[in-house]
PDB file of C-alpha atoms in Angstrom:
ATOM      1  CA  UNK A   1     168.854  87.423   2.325  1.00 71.00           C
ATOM      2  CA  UNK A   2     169.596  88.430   5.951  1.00 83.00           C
ATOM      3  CA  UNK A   3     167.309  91.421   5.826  1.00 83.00           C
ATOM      4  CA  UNK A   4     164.746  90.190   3.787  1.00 84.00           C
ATOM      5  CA  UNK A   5     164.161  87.408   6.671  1.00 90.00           C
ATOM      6  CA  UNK A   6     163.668  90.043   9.044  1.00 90.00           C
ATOM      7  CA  UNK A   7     166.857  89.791  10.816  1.00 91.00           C
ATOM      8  CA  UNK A   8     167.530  93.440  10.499  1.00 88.00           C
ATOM      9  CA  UNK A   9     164.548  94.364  12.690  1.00 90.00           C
ATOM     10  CA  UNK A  10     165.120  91.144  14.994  1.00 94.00           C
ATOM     11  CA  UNK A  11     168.262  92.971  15.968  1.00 93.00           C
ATOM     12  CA  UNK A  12     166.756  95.926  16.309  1.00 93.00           C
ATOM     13  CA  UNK A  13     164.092  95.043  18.666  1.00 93.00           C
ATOM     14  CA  UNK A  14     166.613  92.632  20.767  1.00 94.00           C
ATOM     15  CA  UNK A  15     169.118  95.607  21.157  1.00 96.00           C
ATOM     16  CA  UNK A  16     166.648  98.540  21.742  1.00 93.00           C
ATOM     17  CA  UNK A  17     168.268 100.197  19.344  1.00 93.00           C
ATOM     18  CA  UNK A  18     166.246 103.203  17.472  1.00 92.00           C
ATOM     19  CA  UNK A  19     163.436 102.221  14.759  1.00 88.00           C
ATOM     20  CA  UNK A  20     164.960 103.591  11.618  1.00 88.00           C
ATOM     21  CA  UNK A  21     164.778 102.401   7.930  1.00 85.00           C
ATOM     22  CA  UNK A  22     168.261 101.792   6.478  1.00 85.00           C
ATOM     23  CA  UNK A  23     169.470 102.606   3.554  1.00 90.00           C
ATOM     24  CA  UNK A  24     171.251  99.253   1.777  1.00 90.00           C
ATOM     25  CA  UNK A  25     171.174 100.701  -1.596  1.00 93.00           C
ATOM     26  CA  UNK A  26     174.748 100.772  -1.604  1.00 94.00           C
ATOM     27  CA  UNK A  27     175.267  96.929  -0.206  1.00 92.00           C
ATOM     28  CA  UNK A  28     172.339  96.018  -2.700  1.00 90.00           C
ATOM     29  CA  UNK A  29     173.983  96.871  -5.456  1.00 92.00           C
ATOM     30  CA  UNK A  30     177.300  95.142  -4.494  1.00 94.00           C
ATOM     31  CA  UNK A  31     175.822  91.934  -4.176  1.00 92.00           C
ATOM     32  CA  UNK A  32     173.663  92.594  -7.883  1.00 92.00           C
ATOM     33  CA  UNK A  33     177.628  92.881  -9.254  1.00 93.00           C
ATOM     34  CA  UNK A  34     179.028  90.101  -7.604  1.00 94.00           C
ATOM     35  CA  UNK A  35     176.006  87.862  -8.968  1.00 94.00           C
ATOM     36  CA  UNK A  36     176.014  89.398 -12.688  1.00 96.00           C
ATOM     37  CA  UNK A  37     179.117  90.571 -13.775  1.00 96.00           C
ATOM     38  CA  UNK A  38     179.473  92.348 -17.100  1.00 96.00           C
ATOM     39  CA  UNK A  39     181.996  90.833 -18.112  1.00 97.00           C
ATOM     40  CA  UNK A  40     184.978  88.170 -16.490  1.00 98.00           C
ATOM     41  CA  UNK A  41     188.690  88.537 -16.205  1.00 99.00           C
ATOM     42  CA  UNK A  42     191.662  86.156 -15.788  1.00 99.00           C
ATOM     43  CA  UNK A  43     194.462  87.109 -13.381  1.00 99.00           C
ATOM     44  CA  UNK A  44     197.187  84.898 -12.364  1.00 98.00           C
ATOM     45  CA  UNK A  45     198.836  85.072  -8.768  1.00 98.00           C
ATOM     46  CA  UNK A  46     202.382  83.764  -8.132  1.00 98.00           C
ATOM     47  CA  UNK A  47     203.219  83.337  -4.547  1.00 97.00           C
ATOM     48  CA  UNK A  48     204.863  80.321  -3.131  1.00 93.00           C
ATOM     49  CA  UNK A  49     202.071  79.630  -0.086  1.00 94.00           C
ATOM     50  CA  UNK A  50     199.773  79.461  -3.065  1.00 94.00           C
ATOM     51  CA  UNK A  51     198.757  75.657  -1.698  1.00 93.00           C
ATOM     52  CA  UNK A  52     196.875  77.567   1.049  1.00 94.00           C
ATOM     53  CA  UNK A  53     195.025  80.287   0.079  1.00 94.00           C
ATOM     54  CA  UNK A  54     193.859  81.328   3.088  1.00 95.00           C
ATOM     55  CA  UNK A  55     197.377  83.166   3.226  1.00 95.00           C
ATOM     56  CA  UNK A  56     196.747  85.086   0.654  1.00 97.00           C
ATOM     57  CA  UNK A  57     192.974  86.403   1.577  1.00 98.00           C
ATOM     58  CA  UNK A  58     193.494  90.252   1.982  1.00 98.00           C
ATOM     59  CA  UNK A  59     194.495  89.938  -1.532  1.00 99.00           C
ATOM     60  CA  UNK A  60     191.509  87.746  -2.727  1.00 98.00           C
ATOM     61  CA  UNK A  61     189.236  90.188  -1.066  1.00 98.00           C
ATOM     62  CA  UNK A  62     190.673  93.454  -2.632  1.00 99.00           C
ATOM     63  CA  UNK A  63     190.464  91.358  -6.273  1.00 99.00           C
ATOM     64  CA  UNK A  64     186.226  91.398  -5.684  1.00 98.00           C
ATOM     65  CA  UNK A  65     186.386  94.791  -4.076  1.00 98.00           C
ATOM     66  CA  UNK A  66     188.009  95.833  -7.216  1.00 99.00           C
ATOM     67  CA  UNK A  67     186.077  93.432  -9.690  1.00 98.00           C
ATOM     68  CA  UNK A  68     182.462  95.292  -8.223  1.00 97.00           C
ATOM     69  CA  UNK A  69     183.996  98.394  -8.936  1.00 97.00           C
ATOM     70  CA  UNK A  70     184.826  97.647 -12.646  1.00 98.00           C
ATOM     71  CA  UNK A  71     181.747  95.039 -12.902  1.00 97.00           C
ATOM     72  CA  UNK A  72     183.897  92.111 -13.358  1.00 98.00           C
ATOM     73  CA  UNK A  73     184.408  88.802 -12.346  1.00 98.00           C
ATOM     74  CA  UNK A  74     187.648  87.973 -11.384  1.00 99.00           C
ATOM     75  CA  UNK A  75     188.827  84.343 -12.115  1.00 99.00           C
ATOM     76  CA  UNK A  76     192.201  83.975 -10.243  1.00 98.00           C
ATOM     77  CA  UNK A  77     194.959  81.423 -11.475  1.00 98.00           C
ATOM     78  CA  UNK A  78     197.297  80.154  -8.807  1.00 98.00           C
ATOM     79  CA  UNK A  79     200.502  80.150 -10.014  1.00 98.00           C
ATOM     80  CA  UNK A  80     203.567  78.302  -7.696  1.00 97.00           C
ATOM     81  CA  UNK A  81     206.512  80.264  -7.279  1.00 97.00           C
ATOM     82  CA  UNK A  82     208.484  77.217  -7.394  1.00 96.00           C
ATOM     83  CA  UNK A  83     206.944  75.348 -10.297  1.00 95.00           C
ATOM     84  CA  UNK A  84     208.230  78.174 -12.514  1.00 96.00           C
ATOM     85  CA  UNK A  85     212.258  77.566 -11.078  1.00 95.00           C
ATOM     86  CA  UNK A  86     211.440  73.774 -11.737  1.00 92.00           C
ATOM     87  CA  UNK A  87     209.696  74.150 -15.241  1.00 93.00           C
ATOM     88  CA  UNK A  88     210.441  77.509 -16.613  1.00 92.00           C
ATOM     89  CA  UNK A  89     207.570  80.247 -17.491  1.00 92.00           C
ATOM     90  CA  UNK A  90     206.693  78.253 -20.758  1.00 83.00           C
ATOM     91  CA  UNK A  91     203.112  79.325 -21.612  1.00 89.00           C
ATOM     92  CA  UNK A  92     202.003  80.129 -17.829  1.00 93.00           C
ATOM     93  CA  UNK A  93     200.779  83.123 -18.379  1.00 97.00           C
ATOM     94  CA  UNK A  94     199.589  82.818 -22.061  1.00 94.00           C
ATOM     95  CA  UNK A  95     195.512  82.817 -21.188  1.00 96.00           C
ATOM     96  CA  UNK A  96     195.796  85.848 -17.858  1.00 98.00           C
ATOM     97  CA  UNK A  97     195.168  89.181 -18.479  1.00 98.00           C
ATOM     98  CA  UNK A  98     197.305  90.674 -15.614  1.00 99.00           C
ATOM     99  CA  UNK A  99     199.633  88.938 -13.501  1.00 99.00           C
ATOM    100  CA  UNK A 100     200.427  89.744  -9.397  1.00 99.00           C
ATOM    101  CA  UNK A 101     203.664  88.954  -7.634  1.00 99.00           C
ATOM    102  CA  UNK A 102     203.053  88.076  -3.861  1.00 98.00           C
ATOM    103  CA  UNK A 103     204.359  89.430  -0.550  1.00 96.00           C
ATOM    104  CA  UNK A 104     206.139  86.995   1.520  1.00 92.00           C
ATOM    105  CA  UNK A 105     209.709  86.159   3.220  1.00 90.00           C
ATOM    106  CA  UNK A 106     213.042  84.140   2.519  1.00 90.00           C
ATOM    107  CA  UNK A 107     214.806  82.709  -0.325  1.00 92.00           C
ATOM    108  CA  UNK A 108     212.221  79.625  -1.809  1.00 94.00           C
ATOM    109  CA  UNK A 109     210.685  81.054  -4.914  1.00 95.00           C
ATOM    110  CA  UNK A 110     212.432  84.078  -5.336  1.00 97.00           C
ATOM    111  CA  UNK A 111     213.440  83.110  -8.551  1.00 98.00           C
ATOM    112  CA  UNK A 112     210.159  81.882  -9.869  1.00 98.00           C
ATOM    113  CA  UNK A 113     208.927  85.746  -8.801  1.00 98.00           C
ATOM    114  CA  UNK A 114     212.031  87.195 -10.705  1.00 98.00           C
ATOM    115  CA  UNK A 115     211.011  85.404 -13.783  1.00 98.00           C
ATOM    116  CA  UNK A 116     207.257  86.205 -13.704  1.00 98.00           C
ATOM    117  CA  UNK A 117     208.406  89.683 -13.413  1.00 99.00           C
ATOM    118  CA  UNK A 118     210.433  89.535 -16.403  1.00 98.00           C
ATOM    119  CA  UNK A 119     207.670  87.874 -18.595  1.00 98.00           C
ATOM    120  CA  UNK A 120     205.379  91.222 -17.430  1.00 98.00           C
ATOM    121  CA  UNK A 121     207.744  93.540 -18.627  1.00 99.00           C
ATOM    122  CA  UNK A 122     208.444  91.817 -21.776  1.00 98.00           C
ATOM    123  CA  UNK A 123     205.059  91.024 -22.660  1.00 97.00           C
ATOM    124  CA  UNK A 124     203.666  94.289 -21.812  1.00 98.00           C
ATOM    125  CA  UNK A 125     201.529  92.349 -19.685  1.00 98.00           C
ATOM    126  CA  UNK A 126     199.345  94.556 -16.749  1.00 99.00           C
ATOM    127  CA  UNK A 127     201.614  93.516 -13.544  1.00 99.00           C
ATOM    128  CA  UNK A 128     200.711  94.312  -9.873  1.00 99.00           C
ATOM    129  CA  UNK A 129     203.790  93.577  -7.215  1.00 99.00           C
ATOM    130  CA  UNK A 130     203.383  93.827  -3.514  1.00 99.00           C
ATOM    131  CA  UNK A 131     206.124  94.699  -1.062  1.00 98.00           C
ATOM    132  CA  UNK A 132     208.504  91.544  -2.215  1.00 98.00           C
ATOM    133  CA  UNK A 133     206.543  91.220  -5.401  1.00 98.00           C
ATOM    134  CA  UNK A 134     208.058  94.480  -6.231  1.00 99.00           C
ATOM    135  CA  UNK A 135     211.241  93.817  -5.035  1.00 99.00           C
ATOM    136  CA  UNK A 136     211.775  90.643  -7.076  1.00 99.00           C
ATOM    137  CA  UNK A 137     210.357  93.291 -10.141  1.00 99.00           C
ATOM    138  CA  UNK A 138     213.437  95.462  -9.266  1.00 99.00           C
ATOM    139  CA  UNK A 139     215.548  92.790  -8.547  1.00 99.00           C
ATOM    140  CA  UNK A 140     214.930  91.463 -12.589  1.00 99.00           C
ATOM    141  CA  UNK A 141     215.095  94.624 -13.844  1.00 99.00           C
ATOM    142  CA  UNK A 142     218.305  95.824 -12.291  1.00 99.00           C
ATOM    143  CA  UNK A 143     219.760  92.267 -14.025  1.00 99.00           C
ATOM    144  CA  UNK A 144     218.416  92.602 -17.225  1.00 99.00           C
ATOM    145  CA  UNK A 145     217.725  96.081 -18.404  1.00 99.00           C
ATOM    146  CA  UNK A 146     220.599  97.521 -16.429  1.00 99.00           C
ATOM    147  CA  UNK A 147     222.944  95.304 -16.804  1.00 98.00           C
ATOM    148  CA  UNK A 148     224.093  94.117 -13.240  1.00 99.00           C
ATOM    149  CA  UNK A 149     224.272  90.580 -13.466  1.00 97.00           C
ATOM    150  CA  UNK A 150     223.637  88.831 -10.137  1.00 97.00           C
ATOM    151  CA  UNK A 151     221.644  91.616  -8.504  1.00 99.00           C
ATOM    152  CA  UNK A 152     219.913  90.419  -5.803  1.00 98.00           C
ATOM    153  CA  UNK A 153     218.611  91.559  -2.440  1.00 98.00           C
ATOM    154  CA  UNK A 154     220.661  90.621   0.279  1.00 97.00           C
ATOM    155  CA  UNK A 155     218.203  88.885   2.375  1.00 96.00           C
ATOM    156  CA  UNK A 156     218.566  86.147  -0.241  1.00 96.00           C
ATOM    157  CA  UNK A 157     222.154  86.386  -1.011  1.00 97.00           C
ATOM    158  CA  UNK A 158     224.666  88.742   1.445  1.00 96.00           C
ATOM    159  CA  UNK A 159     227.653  88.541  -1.150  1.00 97.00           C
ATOM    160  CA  UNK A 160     225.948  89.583  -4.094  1.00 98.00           C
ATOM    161  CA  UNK A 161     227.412  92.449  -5.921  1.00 98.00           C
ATOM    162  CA  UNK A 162     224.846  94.420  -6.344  1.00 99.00           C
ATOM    163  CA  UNK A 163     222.704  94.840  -3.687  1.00 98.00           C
ATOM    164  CA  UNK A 164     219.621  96.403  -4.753  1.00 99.00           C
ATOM    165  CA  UNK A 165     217.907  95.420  -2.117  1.00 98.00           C
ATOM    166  CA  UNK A 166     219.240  96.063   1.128  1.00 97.00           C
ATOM    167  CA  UNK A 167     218.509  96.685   4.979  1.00 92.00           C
ATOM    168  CA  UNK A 168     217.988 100.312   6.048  1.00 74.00           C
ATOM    169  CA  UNK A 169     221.213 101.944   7.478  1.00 69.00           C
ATOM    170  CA  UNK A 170     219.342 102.019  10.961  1.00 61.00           C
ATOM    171  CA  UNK A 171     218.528  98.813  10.988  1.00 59.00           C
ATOM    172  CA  UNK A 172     222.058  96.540   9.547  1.00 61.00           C
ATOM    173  CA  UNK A 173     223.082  96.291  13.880  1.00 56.00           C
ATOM    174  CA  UNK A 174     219.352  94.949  14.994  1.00 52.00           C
ATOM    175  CA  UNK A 175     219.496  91.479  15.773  1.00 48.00           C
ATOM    176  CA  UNK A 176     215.947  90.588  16.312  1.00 51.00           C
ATOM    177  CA  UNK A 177     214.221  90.089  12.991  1.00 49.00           C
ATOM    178  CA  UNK A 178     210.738  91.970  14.528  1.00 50.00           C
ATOM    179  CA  UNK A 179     213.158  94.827  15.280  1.00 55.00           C
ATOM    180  CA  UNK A 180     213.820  95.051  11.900  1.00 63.00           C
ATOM    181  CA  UNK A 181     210.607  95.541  10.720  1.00 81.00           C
ATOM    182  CA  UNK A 182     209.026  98.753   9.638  1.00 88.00           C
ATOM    183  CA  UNK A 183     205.639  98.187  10.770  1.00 91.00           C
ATOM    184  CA  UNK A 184     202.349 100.011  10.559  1.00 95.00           C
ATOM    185  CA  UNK A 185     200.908 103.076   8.120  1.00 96.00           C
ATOM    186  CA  UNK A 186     203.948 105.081   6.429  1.00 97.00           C
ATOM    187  CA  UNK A 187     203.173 108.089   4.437  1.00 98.00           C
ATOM    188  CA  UNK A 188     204.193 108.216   0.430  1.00 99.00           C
ATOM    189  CA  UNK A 189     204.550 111.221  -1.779  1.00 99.00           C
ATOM    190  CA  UNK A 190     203.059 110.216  -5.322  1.00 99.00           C
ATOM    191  CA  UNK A 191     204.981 111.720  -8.344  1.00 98.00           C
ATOM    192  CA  UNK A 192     202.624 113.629 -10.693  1.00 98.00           C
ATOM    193  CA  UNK A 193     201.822 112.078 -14.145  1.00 98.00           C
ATOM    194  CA  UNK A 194     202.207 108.213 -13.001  1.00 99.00           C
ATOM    195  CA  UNK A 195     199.842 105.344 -12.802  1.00 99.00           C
ATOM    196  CA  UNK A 196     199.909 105.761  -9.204  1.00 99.00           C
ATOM    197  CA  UNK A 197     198.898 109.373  -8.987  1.00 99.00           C
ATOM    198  CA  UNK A 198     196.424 109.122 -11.667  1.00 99.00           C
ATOM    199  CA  UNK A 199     194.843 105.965  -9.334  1.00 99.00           C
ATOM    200  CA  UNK A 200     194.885 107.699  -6.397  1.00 99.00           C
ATOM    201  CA  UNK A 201     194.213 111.340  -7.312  1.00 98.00           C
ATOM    202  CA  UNK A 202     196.046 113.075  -4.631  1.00 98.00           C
ATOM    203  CA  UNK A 203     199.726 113.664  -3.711  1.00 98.00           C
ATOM    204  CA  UNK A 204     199.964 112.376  -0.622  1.00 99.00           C
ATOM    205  CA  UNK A 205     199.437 108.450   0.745  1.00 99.00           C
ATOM    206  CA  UNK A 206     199.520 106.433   3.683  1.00 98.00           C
ATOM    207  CA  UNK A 207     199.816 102.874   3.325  1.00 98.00           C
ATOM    208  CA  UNK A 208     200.167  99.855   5.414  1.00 97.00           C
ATOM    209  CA  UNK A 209     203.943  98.239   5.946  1.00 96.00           C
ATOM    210  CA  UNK A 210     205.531  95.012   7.013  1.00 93.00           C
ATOM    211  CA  UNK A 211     208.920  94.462   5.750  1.00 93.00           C
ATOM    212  CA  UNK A 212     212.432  94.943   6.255  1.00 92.00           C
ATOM    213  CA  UNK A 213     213.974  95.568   3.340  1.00 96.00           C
ATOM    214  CA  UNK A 214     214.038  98.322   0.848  1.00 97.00           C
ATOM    215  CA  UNK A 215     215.102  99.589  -2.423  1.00 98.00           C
ATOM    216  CA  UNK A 216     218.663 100.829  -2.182  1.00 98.00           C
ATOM    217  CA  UNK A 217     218.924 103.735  -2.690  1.00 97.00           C
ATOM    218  CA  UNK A 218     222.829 103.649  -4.113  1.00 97.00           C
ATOM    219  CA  UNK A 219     220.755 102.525  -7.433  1.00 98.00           C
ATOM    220  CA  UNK A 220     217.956 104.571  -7.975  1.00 98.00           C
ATOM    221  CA  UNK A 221     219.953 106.724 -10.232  1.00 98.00           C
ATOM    222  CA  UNK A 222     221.374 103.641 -12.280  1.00 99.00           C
ATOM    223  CA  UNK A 223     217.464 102.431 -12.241  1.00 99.00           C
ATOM    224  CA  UNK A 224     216.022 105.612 -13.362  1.00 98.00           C
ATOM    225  CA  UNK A 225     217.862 106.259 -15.858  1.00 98.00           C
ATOM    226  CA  UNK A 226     217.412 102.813 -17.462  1.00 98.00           C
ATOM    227  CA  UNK A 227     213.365 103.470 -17.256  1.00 98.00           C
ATOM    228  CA  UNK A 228     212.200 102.728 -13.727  1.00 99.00           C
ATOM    229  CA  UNK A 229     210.162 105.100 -12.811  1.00 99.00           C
ATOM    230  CA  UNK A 230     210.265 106.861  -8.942  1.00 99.00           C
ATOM    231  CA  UNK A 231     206.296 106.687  -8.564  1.00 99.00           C
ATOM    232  CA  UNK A 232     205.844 107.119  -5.059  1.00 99.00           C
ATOM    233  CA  UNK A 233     208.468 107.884  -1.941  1.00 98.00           C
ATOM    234  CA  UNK A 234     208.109 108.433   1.941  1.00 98.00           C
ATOM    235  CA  UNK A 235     209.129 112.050   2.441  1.00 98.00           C
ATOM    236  CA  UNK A 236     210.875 111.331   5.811  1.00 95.00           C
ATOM    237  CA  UNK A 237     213.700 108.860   4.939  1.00 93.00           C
ATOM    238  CA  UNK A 238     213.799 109.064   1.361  1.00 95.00           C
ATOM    239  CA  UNK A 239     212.626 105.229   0.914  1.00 96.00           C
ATOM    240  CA  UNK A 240     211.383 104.037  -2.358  1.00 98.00           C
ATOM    241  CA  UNK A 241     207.527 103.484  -2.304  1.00 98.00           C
ATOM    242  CA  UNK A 242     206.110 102.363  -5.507  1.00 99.00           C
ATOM    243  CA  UNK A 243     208.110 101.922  -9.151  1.00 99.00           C
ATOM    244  CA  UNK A 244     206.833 101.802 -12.016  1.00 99.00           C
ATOM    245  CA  UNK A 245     208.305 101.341 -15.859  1.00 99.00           C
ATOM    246  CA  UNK A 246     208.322 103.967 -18.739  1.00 94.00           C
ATOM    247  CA  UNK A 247     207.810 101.748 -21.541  1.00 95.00           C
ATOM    248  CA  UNK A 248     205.013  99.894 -19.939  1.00 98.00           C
ATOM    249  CA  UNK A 249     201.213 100.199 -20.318  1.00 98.00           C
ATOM    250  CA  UNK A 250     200.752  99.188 -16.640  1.00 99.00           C
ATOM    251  CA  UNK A 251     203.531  97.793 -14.421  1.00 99.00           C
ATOM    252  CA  UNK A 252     203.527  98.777 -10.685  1.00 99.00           C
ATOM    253  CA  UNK A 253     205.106  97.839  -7.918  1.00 99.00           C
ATOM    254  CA  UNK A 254     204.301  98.587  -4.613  1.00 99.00           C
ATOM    255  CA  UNK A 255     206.773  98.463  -0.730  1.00 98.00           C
ATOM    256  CA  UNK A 256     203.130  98.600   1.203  1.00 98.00           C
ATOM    257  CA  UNK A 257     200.277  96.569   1.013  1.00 98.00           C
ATOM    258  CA  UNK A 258     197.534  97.855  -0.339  1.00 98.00           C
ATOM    259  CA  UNK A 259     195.277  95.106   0.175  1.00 99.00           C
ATOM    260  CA  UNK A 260     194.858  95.764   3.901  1.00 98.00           C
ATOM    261  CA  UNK A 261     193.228  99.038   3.215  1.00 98.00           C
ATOM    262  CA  UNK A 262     190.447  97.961   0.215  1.00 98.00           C
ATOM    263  CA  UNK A 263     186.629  97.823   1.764  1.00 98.00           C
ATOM    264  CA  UNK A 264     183.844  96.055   0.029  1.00 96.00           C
ATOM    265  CA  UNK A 265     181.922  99.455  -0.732  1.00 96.00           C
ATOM    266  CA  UNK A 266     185.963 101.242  -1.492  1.00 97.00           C
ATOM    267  CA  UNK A 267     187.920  99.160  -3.449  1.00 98.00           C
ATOM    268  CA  UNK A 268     191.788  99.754  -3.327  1.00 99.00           C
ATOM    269  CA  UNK A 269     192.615 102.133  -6.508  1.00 99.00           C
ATOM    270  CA  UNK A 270     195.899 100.509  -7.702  1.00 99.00           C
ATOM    271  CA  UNK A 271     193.796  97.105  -7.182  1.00 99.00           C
ATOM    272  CA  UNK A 272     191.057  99.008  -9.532  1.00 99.00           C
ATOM    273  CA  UNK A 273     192.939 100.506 -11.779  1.00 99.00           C
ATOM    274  CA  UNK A 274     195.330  97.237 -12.194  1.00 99.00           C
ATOM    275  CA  UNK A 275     191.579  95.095 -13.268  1.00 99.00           C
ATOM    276  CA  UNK A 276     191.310  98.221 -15.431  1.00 99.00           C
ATOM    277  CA  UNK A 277     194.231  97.687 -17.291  1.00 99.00           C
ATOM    278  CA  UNK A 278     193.752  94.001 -17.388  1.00 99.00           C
ATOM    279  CA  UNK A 279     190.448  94.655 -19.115  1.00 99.00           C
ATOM    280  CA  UNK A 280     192.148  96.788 -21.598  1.00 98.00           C
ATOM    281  CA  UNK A 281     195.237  94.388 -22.310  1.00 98.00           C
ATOM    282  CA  UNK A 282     192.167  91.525 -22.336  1.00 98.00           C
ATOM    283  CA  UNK A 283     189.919  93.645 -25.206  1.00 97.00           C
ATOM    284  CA  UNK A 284     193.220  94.236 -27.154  1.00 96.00           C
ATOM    285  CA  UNK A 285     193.905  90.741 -27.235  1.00 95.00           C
ATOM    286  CA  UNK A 286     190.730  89.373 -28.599  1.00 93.00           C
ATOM    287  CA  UNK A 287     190.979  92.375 -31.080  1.00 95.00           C
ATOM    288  CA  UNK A 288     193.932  91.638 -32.341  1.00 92.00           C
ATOM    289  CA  UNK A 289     192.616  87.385 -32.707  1.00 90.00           C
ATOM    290  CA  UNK A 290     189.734  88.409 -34.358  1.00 90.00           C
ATOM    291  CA  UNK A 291     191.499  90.621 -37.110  1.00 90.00           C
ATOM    292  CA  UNK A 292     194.130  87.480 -37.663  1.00 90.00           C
ATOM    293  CA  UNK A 293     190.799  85.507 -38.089  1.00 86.00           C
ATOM    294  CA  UNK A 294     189.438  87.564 -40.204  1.00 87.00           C
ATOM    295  CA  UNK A 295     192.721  88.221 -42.656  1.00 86.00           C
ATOM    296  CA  UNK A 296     193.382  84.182 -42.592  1.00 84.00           C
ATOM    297  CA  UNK A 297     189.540  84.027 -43.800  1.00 82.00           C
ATOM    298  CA  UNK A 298     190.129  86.306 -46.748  1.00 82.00           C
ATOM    299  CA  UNK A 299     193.514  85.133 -47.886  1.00 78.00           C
ATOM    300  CA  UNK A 300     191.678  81.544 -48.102  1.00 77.00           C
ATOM    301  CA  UNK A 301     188.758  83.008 -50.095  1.00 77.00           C
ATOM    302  CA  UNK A 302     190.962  84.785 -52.287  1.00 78.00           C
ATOM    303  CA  UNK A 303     192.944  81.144 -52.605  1.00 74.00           C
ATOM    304  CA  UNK A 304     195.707  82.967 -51.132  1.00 70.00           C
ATOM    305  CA  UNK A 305     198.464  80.951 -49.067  1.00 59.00           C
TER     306      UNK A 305
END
């Protein structure tokens, strides 16, 4: 609209700059798919600042980065954190296609998160979690594959017995919370044959950080050999990077946020690949409705049942 009132060559002529013709083909075509989607796609997001979404916009933005990309509307469902604790999953997630676990800090909601994540993995449900997001994935699947009842991360409970979640070494003696950050772009080795590799296409990363704690790595044995998957590591302190599960069609979970590196005209991979999968999960679905139709409609012709 901009350009086609001449505001394009208003700028031009106030700024001196040279007379030349761009080329919008690219941003023409962005705003065609954000108009006219193919096809639409529910996602729900549990956070617990889901009241104000503003807090959540990098993420927002990377969903229609990614929906242009796969020519899909996105139609996000804001799911509270907290309302899960007070009322339980029940049938939450029953109409998404995909479900994405939040960053954020502190104790209040953790255990909504935890349960989200366990309805993903049991549901085989497509399931994006970012920097706590995965940690609360983690978190549930250290209690309830592996075993370890009252895993936790210790920013939420310092006593717990199984501390899957833990400062870095370095930083236990830091007293100043910003201290303990790790801050900033981090590099991360992908693992061949993952969902992560296959998103990104290369073996090397570097993603955006802002978090203190990690995935301990006293249990990645314990983890891996119950079916978490090592997807992604930094190659200078060993730190977990992304997980993923074996028995899962797509489940990742990510220590870096990806959203703060998506672009309008370069959507994030793992937030492309994640509609992808949502897509898929979405077509199976309605598959799978309209053959249970379609055998309830013969059994009653045939006077069957």
């Amino acid at each position: 609209a901009f350009e086609q009132g001449g505001l394009g060559q208003i700028l031009v002529e106030r700024l001196k700059l040279p007379k030349v013709k761009p080329n919008l083909t690219a941003w023409e075509n962005l705003v065609q798919k954000i108009k006219k989607p193919a096809r639409e796609v529910d996602i729900a997001i549990c956070g617990k600042y889901v009241h104000l979404k503003d807090s959540y916009k990098s993420i927002i933005e990377a969903f229609t980065h990614a929906g242009v990309e796969n020519d899909v509307k996105v139609n996000l469902h804001w799911i509270d954190s907290e309302d899960i604790e007070s009322n339980g999953v029940a049938d939450r997630f029953a109409d998404v296609s995909g479900i994405l676990i939040c960053p954020g800090f502190g104790s209040r909601g953790i255990e909504g998160k935890i349960a989200a994540a366990k309805y993903a993995r049991e549901n085989k449900l497509p399931f994006l979690g970012i920097c706590l997001g995965m940690q609360c994935a983690v978190i549930e699947f250290a209690r309830n594959v592996c075993g370890l009842k009252n895993a936790n991360s210790t920013e939420f409970n310092e006593d717990t017995p199984y501390p899957v979640i833990d400062l870095m070494e370095t930083q236990i003696d830091v007293s100043q919370m910003g201290g303990t950050m790790r801050l900033g772009a981090y590099a991360c080795d992908l693992t061949r044959g993952t969902l992560a590799f296959k998103a990104y296409g290369q073996e090397t990363v570097y993603e955006r950080h802002r978090h203190r704690y990690e995935v301990n790595n006293e249990y990645v044995q314990l983890l891996k050999k119950n079916g978490l998957k090592i997807a992604g590591m930094n190659p200078d302190t060993g730190l977990v990077e992304i997980v993923e599960l074996a028995d899962h069609p797509w489940f990742v979970g990510v220590q870096f946020h990806p959203e703060l590196r998506s672009r309008a005209l370069r959507a994030h991979p793992l937030f492309r690949d994640f509609l992808k999968a949502a897509l898929q999960y979405q077509q199976e679905k309605q598959q799978k409705a309209e053959r249970a139709e379609k055998a309830l409609s013969t059994s009653k012709t045939l006077g069957i049942g």
